[in-house]
Amino acid sequence: MEANAQKAPARISSRTRSERKLAWMLCAPAVIAMLAVTAYPIGYAIVLSLQKLDLRFPELTEFIGLGNYGTVLSSELWWTDIFNTLFIMAISVAIELVLGMALALVMHRAIFGRGLVRTAVLIPYGIITVVAAFAWQFAFAPDTGFVNHLPLISEEMDWFGGRFSSFAVIILAEVWKTTPFMALLLLAGLVTIDSQLYEAARVDGASAWQRFTRITLPLMKPAILVALLFRTLDGFRIFDTIFIMTRGAQDTESVSILGYNQLISRLNLGLGSAVSVLIFFCVFIIAFIFVKGFGVKVDEGRAG
Amino acid sequence: MSEIVLDGVTKVFDDGYEAVKDMNLDIGDGEFMILVGPSGCGKSTALRMIAGLEDISSGELKIDDEVVNDRSPKDRDIAMVFQNYALYPHMTVRENMGFALKLAKVDKEEIDRKVSDAAATLDLTKHLDRRPANLSGGQRQRVAMGRAIVRDPKVFLMDEPLSNLDAKLRVQMRTEVARLQSDLKTTMVYVTHDQTEAMTLGDRVAVMRAGVLQQVGSPGDLYSRPRNLFVAGFIGSPAMNFMIGQIDGGKLKLPIGEVDAAGVAGAEHDGRVIVGIRPQNFEDATIVGEAKEERGIIFEADIDLLESLGSDLYAYFHVETEGIQSDQLADLVASRLEETGAAGLREGQEQVVARLEPTSEVRRGQKAQLWADTAKLHLFDAESGERLGE
Amino acid sequence: MERRDTRDYAVWSIAIALVLLFALIPVVWLLSISLKPPSEVTDGRFIPASFSLDNYKSLFEGGFSNSPFIKPLINSILIALITTVIAITLASFTAYAIARLEFPGKRLILAGALAIAMFPPISTVGPLFDMWRALGLYDTYPGLIIPYLTFSLPLAIYVLVAFFREIPWDLEEAAQVDGATPFQAFRKVILPLAAPGVFTAAILVFIFAWNDFVFSISLTSSDASRTVPAALAFFTGESSFTEPTGSIAAAAIVVTIPIIVFVLFFQRRIVAGLTAGAVKG
C-alpha cells in the first residue's frame, strides 16, 4: 500500500507531463507568429523612438533618449489629433451602442424576416472599410454626391470643407460599418436571457420600458461592456476612413494617421515610433480602465 | 471467459480528490454487475477505470487474469454505452454501429452482416440510414446499445444508460437490457444511481458511498440483510424508517412499543441501537390476521398524511425519538427529503412511512391502530452504523 | 387580437425596411455610380440617367500589365487565401490544445491573444517597415501575410476554441473505446464535427485580410504585392484633371459583390463566429 501510494503521483504526472508537452507543441507556432509581429516590433519601436532617426538623413542618427516623446507631447498637432480621435471614437461608439441595441432587439424579437435582417446587417461588416469610406465620400461630395440634392440640405454644403462637417461624415461611415458587429455582440448577450424572466416581469406588472431597463439592461451589462471595449479600442485605431475621406485635412487627422505620416510619408522613424508607442500606451490605458474600472470579464480558460 | 478483478483499485485526481478508495471487486464471467450509489460516490470513476478512460492511481485491474492498468481503451476489448450515448452526429446509424469494426479492419460484408443482425435485434433496421439527430431518445439509446453489441466484446460497460429517458421508456428499456444480457451472456458492468434499476437488473449489486464499496450481494441479500445504515437506507423504496431503540434486560424498547430482544447480541453504547423497519413491514392492525399479530406489536399512531397509489396506501406518521446522528444517513437525507417531504416535524420526532393494504380505513388526521412486523426489524450499531446480529 | 397582429406586422415591416435601407444604401449608391457613363458620374443622381459599363471596361483595360486593378485583385485574393490557410492550421492546433488539454500557460495564451486583438496595428507599422526592408520582405506577399497572420490568429483561436468546446468530450472517449488511436479519434470524429467551426473561422480570417488597409499601404510600394484597398487609394483618373470616381466605384463593386454573396450564403456561420466566446458573463 505504501509503495502504491508513492507510485501513484508519479504515474499521474507522467501522463500530465506528456499532455503538457503536446499542448505546448501545438500552441508554439501560433504563439510565435503572434509575438513575432507584436511583442518584438513594439520593443523595437521603443528602441527606435529613443533615437533621432530620419531615413532621409540616416547619417544624422543618434540616441536622444526621450527627446522624441518631448517633441510629440509638446506639439499642438498631437493633442489636436488626440482630441479628434477621442471625439470621433466617443460619438461613434455612443451612436453605435444605441443603434446596435435597437438592431439587436429587432433581430431578437423579429416575428418574421429574421434571416433577411441578419444578412442585411452583415453586409456592412463584410465590406472593405476603404470601399465604404469611398461610398460615403462620393455620396457627400458636392460634385458627385446625391446628399446635397436631398430636401432640407443646402446644395452648396461643402461637407469636407469644414472640420466638424467632415467629422459628421466620418462618424456616419464608421457607424455604418461597425454597428453590425456591435449589434451581433449585443444579440449574443440578449439571447442568453431566459424569456421566462420577461413573462414573470409581465405578471408582476412591468411595462415594456420597465422590462427593458430592469431586466434586459442589467442582465446584458457584461455583454454591453465587452462590446463597448472592443469597439472603443477599434474606434481609437481609426485610420482607413479618415485616410480616404480627408487624409487629415481640415484638422481631422487621427493619431494613427499622424503615426503613418511620420513613419511612411516622412520616413521619420524616430518620431513616428514615439507616436506609435504613445498610441500603444493609450490603448493600454483604455483597456485597463475597462477591465479594472468597469470589471469587464472576457472569457478565459476552460468553461466548466 | 472474461472475468474482471479489481484489486485495491484507487483513484486520486490531480487536485488530490480521492474518488475511489481501495476497491476490491470480483466480477465473474457473464455476470451482470451493477454499481450503484448516490451521485459523487465514485461509481462512474470506477467504471471509467475499467474502460481505461481514467488512469488507475494504485491497485490492479485484471481482465481475464491479465493486468490491464496500462492498456489503452482500444486494447481492452470492451464496449461502452455512455450516459449521453456519445453517438457520432456526423455518421448514420449504420456507420455509428460499424465504426469500431471498421477501425479493427473487419471486412465490409462482415460489418454489414453484424450491423444488420444487431439492428434487427434492437428493432433499428428501418433507421439504419438516418443520423442520430433524427432519432427519438429511445432510438438513440438503442443505437448506443447496438454499437456495443456488434463488437461482441469481452465486457459491456454501461454508464447510466437509461437516465436520459422518460420514466415509461426507462422501464421498457430496462426489460430490454435484461433480455439482452441474458441472451448475450457477456459480462456486464452497469452504473446507475437508481436503486430500483439496480434491484431489478443485476445478478449482483455493488453499493458505493464516498468512494468506498459498502456491500456487494444479490438484490435480495441487500434488501433483507443490509450491512450498514447506508445500504439499508439506500436500497428499497420507499426508504427504510429509522428510530432509536434501547436494549434493556432482554427487551428492545422502541418508540412504538417493546419487543423481546433476547437474540440481540453486542448491544454496546448503553444498549442504544438504531432500529430500521421497512414501510412494507407495517400494516393496518384491523386487517392483519391473528396469526401474524402474534409476531408483531400493535401501536397507536396519529396519521399525518395519506397517499393512495391505488395498489398501495402509504400512511405517514411520526414517532417521538431522539435525533439519529449518522454520516451514513446524512448522505441519504437529501434524496429522502425529496421522496417523503418530511416537513413540519419538531425536533425529537422522526417521520415514519407505513405501507398499508388499500382496503384500510385509516383516515388522515385521525388516530389509527397499526401493526409492525417485529420479525423484520433491522438493528444497527448506534455509533458505527454497522449491522448488528446475523 | 386579429388587429394587433396586423399592426405588429406593419411595425416590423417598417423596422425591417429601415434596416435594409441602412445596410444597402452605400452599396446601391456605388453600383449606381459605377453604371453611370463617365460623363455623368458627377451628375449627383442617385439613380443613373443612363447605363454604361465603361467604368468596368476601364478597370480591365490594358490587360494584366497595364490595368491598375487586375494585379491588386490577384494579390488580394492570393494573400487573403494564403493567410487564411496558414492561420486556420495554426489556430486549429492551438485551439484544440486549449479546449482539450490541461497545461499551464493556457490562460496566458488566451489573454495574450485577446491583448493582440486589441493591439493598434499602426504601432507595429514603423518597426515592420524597417525590419521588412532589412529582411527583403518589403513589398512582398510574405511581408503582408505575416502581420495578417498575427492579427487574425486571436480571432481564429477564439472562434475555434468555442467550437471545439461544443463537441462533447465523450465522443472522443467513445471513439477510443471503439478502438481508435488518439489521432484516429481526432481525424475521424473531432475534425469532421469541427468542420463548421473551421469554416466559420476561415471566413472571418479571410474578411480580415481582405479588409486591411494600414499594412497594405505601409508595407508595399508597387503592384507587386499591393492589395485592392491600397490600390483604390492610389487610383488615378484618365487624365490628371479627371477624378477616378467611376473606376473606384466599379472596382469597389467588383470586390464587394463576392463578399455579399458569401454573406448571403453563410450569414448563420458568420454570426456564430463573430459572437463565439465573446460573451460569457
Tab-separated table of C-alpha atoms in Angstrom, chain B residues 33-178:
chain	number	residue	atom	x	y	z
B	33	MET	CA	-22.849	-6.454	-12.047
B	34	ILE	CA	-24.445	-3.201	-11.000
B	35	LEU	CA	-22.520	-0.345	-9.399
B	36	VAL	CA	-24.998	1.814	-7.554
B	37	GLY	CA	-24.790	4.813	-5.256
B	38	PRO	CA	-25.700	8.471	-4.995
B	39	SER	CA	-24.002	10.948	-7.316
B	40	GLY	CA	-20.357	11.532	-6.499
B	41	CYS	CA	-19.899	8.125	-4.890
B	42	GLY	CA	-17.194	7.094	-7.369
B	43	LYS	CA	-19.206	4.551	-9.352
B	44	SER	CA	-18.652	6.246	-12.695
B	45	THR	CA	-14.973	6.763	-11.979
B	46	ALA	CA	-14.681	3.057	-11.188
B	47	LEU	CA	-16.356	2.199	-14.484
B	48	ARG	CA	-14.133	4.627	-16.401
B	49	MET	CA	-11.065	2.989	-14.865
B	50	ILE	CA	-12.283	-0.381	-16.106
B	51	ALA	CA	-12.750	1.224	-19.543
B	52	GLY	CA	-9.273	2.740	-19.462
B	53	LEU	CA	-10.587	6.277	-19.798
B	54	GLU	CA	-9.216	7.134	-16.375
B	55	ASP	CA	-5.778	6.224	-15.045
B	56	ILE	CA	-5.644	3.912	-12.038
B	57	SER	CA	-3.696	5.656	-9.267
B	58	SER	CA	-2.888	2.467	-7.415
B	59	GLY	CA	-4.039	-1.130	-7.247
B	60	GLU	CA	-4.522	-3.606	-10.047
B	61	LEU	CA	-7.216	-4.131	-12.621
B	62	LYS	CA	-7.320	-7.537	-14.266
B	63	ILE	CA	-9.412	-8.661	-17.178
B	64	ASP	CA	-9.087	-12.399	-17.755
B	65	ASP	CA	-6.173	-12.659	-15.344
B	66	GLU	CA	-4.178	-10.094	-17.250
B	67	VAL	CA	-3.258	-6.822	-15.607
B	68	VAL	CA	-4.580	-4.108	-17.913
B	69	ASN	CA	-3.770	-0.995	-15.857
B	70	ASP	CA	-1.603	0.482	-18.571
B	71	ARG	CA	-3.575	-0.647	-21.588
B	72	SER	CA	-5.349	1.994	-23.600
B	73	PRO	CA	-9.112	1.582	-24.033
B	74	LYS	CA	-8.740	0.311	-27.569
B	75	ASP	CA	-6.657	-2.655	-26.431
B	76	ARG	CA	-9.056	-3.817	-23.721
B	77	ASP	CA	-11.788	-5.293	-25.938
B	78	ILE	CA	-14.576	-3.536	-24.114
B	79	ALA	CA	-17.654	-1.761	-25.355
B	80	MET	CA	-19.273	1.093	-23.529
B	81	VAL	CA	-22.647	2.802	-23.543
B	82	PHE	CA	-22.362	6.403	-22.390
B	83	GLN	CA	-24.891	8.349	-20.386
B	84	ASN	CA	-25.433	10.785	-23.244
B	85	TYR	CA	-24.944	7.951	-25.743
B	86	ALA	CA	-21.998	9.711	-27.445
B	87	LEU	CA	-23.333	8.855	-30.884
B	88	TYR	CA	-21.219	10.364	-33.655
B	89	PRO	CA	-23.531	13.035	-35.038
B	90	HIS	CA	-21.899	13.073	-38.464
B	91	MET	CA	-22.399	9.357	-39.076
B	92	THR	CA	-25.541	7.393	-39.876
B	93	VAL	CA	-26.823	4.758	-37.509
B	94	ARG	CA	-25.166	2.148	-39.695
B	95	GLU	CA	-21.828	3.954	-39.626
B	96	ASN	CA	-22.080	4.520	-35.905
B	97	MET	CA	-22.626	0.852	-35.253
B	98	GLY	CA	-19.933	-0.247	-37.657
B	99	PHE	CA	-17.305	2.293	-36.642
B	100	ALA	CA	-15.429	0.068	-34.216
B	101	LEU	CA	-15.364	-2.839	-36.665
B	102	LYS	CA	-14.143	-0.560	-39.414
B	103	LEU	CA	-11.309	0.631	-37.202
B	104	ALA	CA	-10.492	-3.001	-36.490
B	105	LYS	CA	-10.329	-3.535	-40.277
B	106	VAL	CA	-13.057	-6.142	-40.343
B	107	ASP	CA	-14.122	-6.715	-43.945
B	108	LYS	CA	-17.105	-4.872	-45.234
B	109	GLU	CA	-19.511	-7.775	-45.688
B	110	GLU	CA	-18.848	-8.965	-42.195
B	111	ILE	CA	-19.536	-5.475	-40.837
B	112	ASP	CA	-22.767	-5.256	-42.827
B	113	ARG	CA	-23.905	-8.614	-41.554
B	114	LYS	CA	-23.153	-7.846	-37.930
B	115	VAL	CA	-24.742	-4.412	-38.077
B	116	SER	CA	-27.885	-5.813	-39.714
B	117	ASP	CA	-28.110	-8.543	-37.093
B	118	ALA	CA	-27.757	-6.097	-34.233
B	119	ALA	CA	-30.185	-3.689	-35.847
B	120	ALA	CA	-32.748	-6.484	-36.178
B	121	THR	CA	-32.377	-7.425	-32.526
B	122	LEU	CA	-32.867	-3.838	-31.464
B	123	ASP	CA	-35.620	-3.037	-33.958
B	124	LEU	CA	-33.485	-0.422	-35.694
B	125	THR	CA	-33.499	-1.835	-39.215
B	126	LYS	CA	-35.729	0.935	-40.558
B	127	HIS	CA	-33.468	3.633	-39.145
B	128	LEU	CA	-30.081	2.398	-40.302
B	129	ASP	CA	-29.512	5.234	-42.749
B	130	ARG	CA	-30.647	8.053	-40.522
B	131	ARG	CA	-28.490	10.353	-38.467
B	132	PRO	CA	-28.689	10.397	-34.659
B	133	ALA	CA	-30.218	13.886	-34.709
B	134	ASN	CA	-33.292	12.454	-36.437
B	135	LEU	CA	-33.914	9.739	-33.870
B	136	SER	CA	-36.008	9.770	-30.719
B	137	GLY	CA	-34.388	9.411	-27.320
B	138	GLY	CA	-35.272	5.765	-27.085
B	139	GLN	CA	-33.932	5.038	-30.573
B	140	ARG	CA	-30.665	6.792	-29.815
B	141	GLN	CA	-30.356	4.729	-26.698
B	142	ARG	CA	-30.834	1.562	-28.735
B	143	VAL	CA	-28.223	2.684	-31.276
B	144	ALA	CA	-25.778	3.176	-28.417
B	145	MET	CA	-26.533	-0.371	-27.277
B	146	GLY	CA	-26.257	-1.638	-30.825
B	147	ARG	CA	-22.870	-0.048	-31.221
B	148	ALA	CA	-21.745	-2.012	-28.186
B	149	ILE	CA	-23.339	-5.294	-29.275
B	150	VAL	CA	-21.837	-5.502	-32.780
B	151	ARG	CA	-18.405	-5.502	-31.210
B	152	ASP	CA	-19.071	-8.771	-29.432
B	153	PRO	CA	-16.627	-7.559	-26.761
B	154	LYS	CA	-15.376	-9.293	-23.658
B	155	VAL	CA	-17.140	-6.797	-21.454
B	156	PHE	CA	-20.017	-4.353	-21.702
B	157	LEU	CA	-19.739	-1.205	-19.668
B	158	MET	CA	-22.822	0.947	-19.196
B	159	ASP	CA	-22.730	4.357	-17.612
B	160	GLU	CA	-26.272	5.315	-16.546
B	161	PRO	CA	-27.561	4.345	-19.982
B	162	LEU	CA	-31.227	4.876	-19.148
B	163	SER	CA	-31.044	8.067	-17.127
B	164	ASN	CA	-31.914	10.323	-20.059
B	165	LEU	CA	-35.112	8.500	-20.923
B	166	ASP	CA	-38.544	9.370	-19.623
B	167	ALA	CA	-39.992	7.160	-16.897
B	168	LYS	CA	-42.111	4.958	-19.132
B	169	LEU	CA	-39.402	4.351	-21.707
B	170	ARG	CA	-36.926	3.689	-18.942
B	171	VAL	CA	-38.974	0.791	-17.610
B	172	GLN	CA	-39.377	-0.565	-21.121
B	173	MET	CA	-35.653	-0.338	-21.889
B	174	ARG	CA	-34.857	-1.878	-18.531
B	175	THR	CA	-36.508	-5.107	-19.579
B	176	GLU	CA	-34.770	-4.885	-22.927
B	177	VAL	CA	-31.369	-4.582	-21.269
B	178	ALA	CA	-32.152	-7.532	-19.020
